[in-house]
Amino acid sequence: MGVEVQIEGLTKSFGRQNIWADVSFTLPAGEISVLLGPSGTGKSVFLKTLVGLLKPEQGHIMIQGRDLTRLSERELYEVRKLFGVLFQDGALFGSMDLYDNVAFPLREHTRKSESEVRRIVMEKLDLVGLAGDEHKLPGQISGGMRKRAGLARALVLEPEIILFDEPDSGLDPVRTTLLNHLIVDLNQQTGATFLIVTHDINTARTVPDNIGLIYRRHLAMFGPREMLLSSQEPVVRQFLNAQRQGPIGMAEEKDASELEAEAASGQELPPLPPIPLQMQPLNGEPRPAERPPGEWCRRNGVVPPPGSFAPAGGFTTPADWPRLQDGTVHGGADPRADTVVLERDRAARDWRHDG
């Protein structure tokens, strides 16, 4: 099972360059969280700091009552066993086949016999859909398969916290969707705590339980998915809905003249798009942090954008909002059911064609 991670007042600089300051939030145990932000805001630096590879100037990282920022290297070595990391490029050894790549952490950090190593490696390769590919070299497979091999390696030590550094980087939309399904499935099967750094807005809108946004060297907001997807805060609204209007420009921040011209134009902000249903595990089992669609909005008196939480038909207008209060849409039918079936069938058909 996953563990809770508490980040308190974390600040990181390189020399005089402040990367981010006073970042505080909690990763709930067993849930999927996504961390977003414009390019160059230090999201990957945050992951390296979280796992203890970089030391912050200030703040605390609390896991199971221990502050990672105060531990010795020997103590950090033990705590890092709680973590699994999927790097952007998979970080596979090019001279090793997939089997040896996945086996590497087991041989380096455990005293397991080769028969036990083989059992675990084959189990993890099967889990990510790579059974039968174990003797291929990284250069012989697609980018999507390399990502999955990297994920299998991240899983072999049974981590309780898994970090994903832009897992969709370099993948086309189809492979990104397949990888997202795999992430959701693995979260359901392992119960581990997941943190994903990504630029992919569709991933951020459909995969996580929680979303955070770093902007101008600070954490702009962190909270439940529905809170951010219904937020009127300018930076959050602009980034999560890929809108042109807002404070973010080609540089990280628009200058004053751009903002004044935008305000003077009198152009209204486009409406918020509907909040989509969360991606569900393909086995039909509930997510570890399963919540009824619209629960956060209902509890906080927020009317979501028209069309929210409906795959096709169903809850489409504010007038339909009360129908979510008892968790029913269209006379009790779960609006996710058809989506889950269609996605399961499509993924099963495409999975082995990830060439």
XYZ file of N, CA and C in Angstrom, residues 28-135:
324
model
N -1.801 12.338 -0.925
C -2.563 11.354 -0.150
C -2.114 9.929 -0.463
N -2.083 9.101 0.539
C -1.647 7.715 0.376
C -2.527 6.980 -0.622
N -1.899 6.296 -1.578
C -2.609 5.444 -2.517
C -3.301 6.160 -3.655
N -3.169 7.481 -3.742
C -3.856 8.232 -4.789
C -2.891 8.645 -5.891
N -3.457 9.001 -7.056
C -2.680 9.514 -8.178
C -2.754 11.033 -8.151
N -1.599 11.681 -8.112
C -1.533 13.135 -8.188
C -0.700 13.529 -9.397
N -1.072 14.652 -10.016
C -0.360 15.177 -11.175
C 0.194 16.549 -10.816
N 1.438 16.814 -11.221
C 2.058 18.123 -11.020
C 2.316 18.744 -12.384
N 1.722 19.921 -12.601
C 1.815 20.630 -13.866
C 2.571 21.938 -13.686
N 2.885 22.562 -14.815
C 3.489 23.883 -14.795
C 4.102 24.187 -16.140
N 4.216 25.472 -16.495
C 4.883 25.832 -17.746
C 6.300 25.279 -17.794
N 6.856 25.176 -18.984
C 8.225 24.679 -19.135
C 9.189 25.548 -18.333
N 10.159 24.899 -17.708
C 11.176 25.627 -16.974
C 10.810 26.007 -15.559
N 9.722 25.435 -15.028
C 9.307 25.795 -13.664
C 9.880 24.853 -12.607
N 10.703 23.902 -13.010
C 11.398 23.084 -12.020
C 10.640 21.870 -11.542
N 9.769 21.327 -12.390
C 8.980 20.158 -11.970
C 9.866 18.926 -11.816
N 10.787 18.726 -12.759
C 11.697 17.582 -12.647
C 12.653 17.757 -11.471
N 13.060 18.998 -11.213
C 13.886 19.287 -10.037
C 13.128 18.916 -8.767
N 11.820 19.153 -8.773
C 11.007 18.808 -7.607
C 11.048 17.301 -7.351
N 10.933 16.486 -8.410
C 10.984 15.032 -8.230
C 12.329 14.597 -7.658
N 13.412 15.183 -8.177
C 14.743 14.820 -7.678
C 14.914 15.230 -6.215
N 14.307 16.341 -5.842
C 14.366 16.774 -4.444
C 13.537 15.848 -3.565
N 12.390 15.443 -4.085
C 11.491 14.583 -3.320
C 12.134 13.242 -2.986
N 12.923 12.709 -3.911
C 13.529 11.397 -3.686
C 14.896 11.508 -2.998
N 15.318 12.737 -2.712
C 16.553 12.929 -1.967
C 17.804 13.050 -2.801
N 17.667 13.187 -4.126
C 18.839 13.349 -4.986
C 19.356 14.781 -4.958
N 18.482 15.735 -4.651
C 18.862 17.133 -4.467
C 18.404 17.574 -3.081
N 19.187 18.432 -2.458
C 18.856 18.892 -1.104
C 18.244 20.289 -1.182
N 17.074 20.487 -0.567
C 16.452 21.815 -0.590
C 17.149 22.772 0.372
N 16.981 24.078 0.108
C 17.532 25.082 1.020
C 16.693 25.186 2.302
N 15.392 24.998 2.147
C 14.490 25.070 3.294
C 13.381 24.045 3.118
N 12.696 23.758 4.219
C 11.504 22.922 4.149
C 11.724 21.496 4.615
N 10.629 20.734 4.569
C 10.630 19.365 5.077
C 9.869 18.447 4.120
N 10.322 17.202 4.033
C 9.623 16.143 3.300
C 9.401 15.015 4.294
N 8.163 14.849 4.725
C 7.847 13.905 5.792
C 7.214 12.630 5.220
N 7.853 11.490 5.495
C 7.340 10.182 5.095
C 7.466 9.238 6.285
N 6.347 8.709 6.718
C 6.325 7.778 7.853
C 7.060 8.343 9.071
N 6.838 9.619 9.338
C 7.423 10.256 10.505
C 8.879 10.655 10.371
N 9.478 10.438 9.194
C 10.876 10.796 8.984
C 10.981 11.972 8.022
N 11.874 12.898 8.322
C 12.108 14.061 7.472
C 13.293 13.763 6.557
N 13.013 13.578 5.267
C 14.068 13.201 4.324
C 15.152 14.259 4.220
N 14.815 15.521 4.484
C 15.811 16.586 4.364
C 16.821 16.564 5.508
N 16.564 15.750 6.530
C 17.460 15.708 7.698
C 18.188 14.371 7.825
N 18.018 13.488 6.866
C 18.603 12.154 6.973
C 20.025 12.118 6.431
N 20.820 11.214 6.969
C 22.157 10.964 6.435
C 22.034 10.182 5.131
N 23.139 10.086 4.395
C 23.120 9.338 3.138
C 22.746 7.876 3.377
N 23.241 7.304 4.454
C 22.920 5.905 4.760
C 21.429 5.740 5.043
N 20.857 6.689 5.796
C 19.428 6.628 6.094
C 18.598 6.868 4.838
N 19.060 7.794 3.985
C 18.352 8.062 2.731
C 18.329 6.831 1.838
N 19.421 6.082 1.839
C 19.494 4.867 1.026
C 18.349 3.924 1.370
N 18.061 3.791 2.651
C 16.978 2.903 3.073
C 15.614 3.476 2.695
N 15.433 4.787 2.878
C 14.146 5.412 2.565
C 13.866 5.364 1.067
N 14.915 5.479 0.250
C 14.712 5.468 -1.204
C 14.136 4.145 -1.695
N 14.236 3.103 -0.883
C 13.638 1.828 -1.272
C 12.116 1.915 -1.321
N 11.555 2.962 -0.705
C 10.109 3.185 -0.797
C 9.709 3.705 -2.169
N 10.693 4.222 -2.934
C 10.408 4.906 -4.190
C 10.701 4.032 -5.405
N 9.877 4.200 -6.429
C 10.187 3.738 -7.768
C 10.074 4.945 -8.682
N 10.942 5.040 -9.689
C 10.949 6.217 -10.558
C 10.936 5.782 -12.016
N 10.012 6.357 -12.793
C 10.024 6.196 -14.243
C 10.563 7.486 -14.836
N 11.756 7.419 -15.427
C 12.382 8.599 -16.006
C 11.807 8.888 -17.393
N 12.069 10.104 -17.894
C 11.484 10.542 -19.162
C 11.747 9.563 -20.290
N 12.988 9.119 -20.417
C 13.359 8.257 -21.542
C 13.395 6.781 -21.159
N 12.924 6.452 -19.980
C 12.988 5.075 -19.509
C 14.293 4.743 -18.827
N 15.382 5.467 -19.214
C 16.715 5.302 -18.603
C 17.166 3.847 -18.606
N 16.944 3.155 -19.723
C 17.376 1.759 -19.827
C 18.832 1.684 -20.270
N 19.516 0.628 -19.848
C 20.881 0.382 -20.313
C 20.813 -0.214 -21.717
N 21.408 0.489 -22.684
C 21.298 0.069 -24.079
C 21.945 -1.261 -24.386
N 22.944 -1.654 -23.592
C 23.659 -2.910 -23.854
C 22.999 -4.110 -23.190
N 21.969 -3.878 -22.390
C 21.268 -4.964 -21.697
C 19.912 -5.203 -22.337
N 19.490 -6.468 -22.384
C 18.131 -6.728 -22.845
C 17.144 -6.316 -21.751
N 15.856 -6.371 -22.089
C 14.845 -5.902 -21.146
C 14.874 -6.697 -19.850
N 15.113 -7.991 -19.958
C 15.161 -8.830 -18.754
C 16.216 -8.317 -17.778
N 17.444 -8.111 -18.273
C 18.517 -7.679 -17.382
C 18.302 -6.252 -16.885
N 17.690 -5.400 -17.714
C 17.365 -4.049 -17.254
C 16.411 -4.081 -16.068
N 15.378 -4.895 -16.182
C 14.381 -4.964 -15.112
C 14.958 -5.663 -13.882
N 15.845 -6.634 -14.106
C 16.447 -7.377 -12.989
C 17.492 -6.566 -12.238
N 18.001 -5.506 -12.853
C 19.133 -4.765 -12.288
C 18.919 -4.327 -10.831
N 17.801 -3.679 -10.467
C 17.629 -3.269 -9.060
C 17.599 -4.446 -8.094
N 17.032 -5.564 -8.521
C 16.974 -6.739 -7.651
C 18.366 -7.290 -7.377
N 19.203 -7.305 -8.401
C 20.559 -7.827 -8.228
C 21.442 -6.867 -7.428
N 21.173 -5.573 -7.552
C 21.987 -4.570 -6.867
C 21.581 -4.368 -5.411
N 20.288 -4.461 -5.118
C 19.790 -4.031 -3.811
C 19.160 -5.141 -2.971
N 19.154 -6.372 -3.475
C 18.603 -7.475 -2.690
C 19.546 -8.676 -2.777
N 19.259 -9.683 -1.995
C 20.042 -10.922 -2.029
C 19.192 -12.084 -2.536
N 18.265 -11.776 -3.394
C 17.373 -12.809 -3.916
C 18.131 -13.742 -4.851
N 17.703 -14.993 -4.876
C 18.295 -15.975 -5.788
C 17.885 -15.643 -7.215
N 18.626 -16.199 -8.184
C 18.296 -15.927 -9.587
C 16.921 -16.470 -9.958
N 16.518 -17.565 -9.332
C 15.183 -18.092 -9.629
C 14.107 -17.131 -9.127
N 14.341 -16.523 -7.970
C 13.389 -15.545 -7.440
C 13.418 -14.269 -8.277
N 14.615 -13.860 -8.694
C 14.728 -12.693 -9.581
C 13.939 -12.931 -10.857
N 14.081 -14.112 -11.432
C 13.372 -14.410 -12.676
C 11.856 -14.368 -12.469
N 11.395 -14.907 -11.364
C 9.952 -14.901 -11.110
C 9.411 -13.470 -11.049
N 10.140 -12.604 -10.345
C 9.682 -11.220 -10.179
C 9.765 -10.463 -11.502
N 10.876 -10.629 -12.220
C 11.047 -9.917 -13.493
C 9.960 -10.303 -14.484
N 9.698 -11.583 -14.624
C 8.681 -12.028 -15.579
C 7.287 -11.566 -15.155
N 7.054 -11.526 -13.851
C 5.761 -11.044 -13.341
C 5.560 -9.578 -13.704
N 6.607 -8.751 -13.530
C 6.477 -7.322 -13.820
C 6.410 -7.061 -15.321
N 7.165 -7.814 -16.103
C 7.078 -7.652 -17.558
C 5.688 -8.016 -18.059
N 5.113 -9.053 -17.490
C 3.752 -9.430 -17.868
C 2.759 -8.344 -17.446
N 2.997 -7.743 -16.299
C 2.107 -6.709 -15.776
C 2.034 -5.503 -16.710
N 3.140 -5.185 -17.374
C 3.157 -4.028 -18.279
C 3.001 -4.433 -19.744
N 2.651 -5.685 -19.985
C 2.381 -6.128 -21.351
C 3.599 -6.430 -22.187
N 4.720 -6.799 -21.552
C 5.953 -7.071 -22.295
C 6.427 -8.515 -22.156
N 5.585 -9.408 -21.684
C 5.950 -10.821 -21.638
C 6.222 -11.302 -23.059
N 7.339 -11.971 -23.258
C 7.741 -12.416 -24.586
C 8.737 -11.485 -25.251
N 8.941 -10.302 -24.669
C 9.886 -9.332 -25.236
C 11.144 -9.189 -24.385
N 11.322 -10.074 -23.419
C 12.383 -9.888 -22.428
C 13.790 -9.949 -23.006
N 13.980 -10.583 -24.174
C 15.323 -10.703 -24.737
C 15.626 -9.627 -25.780
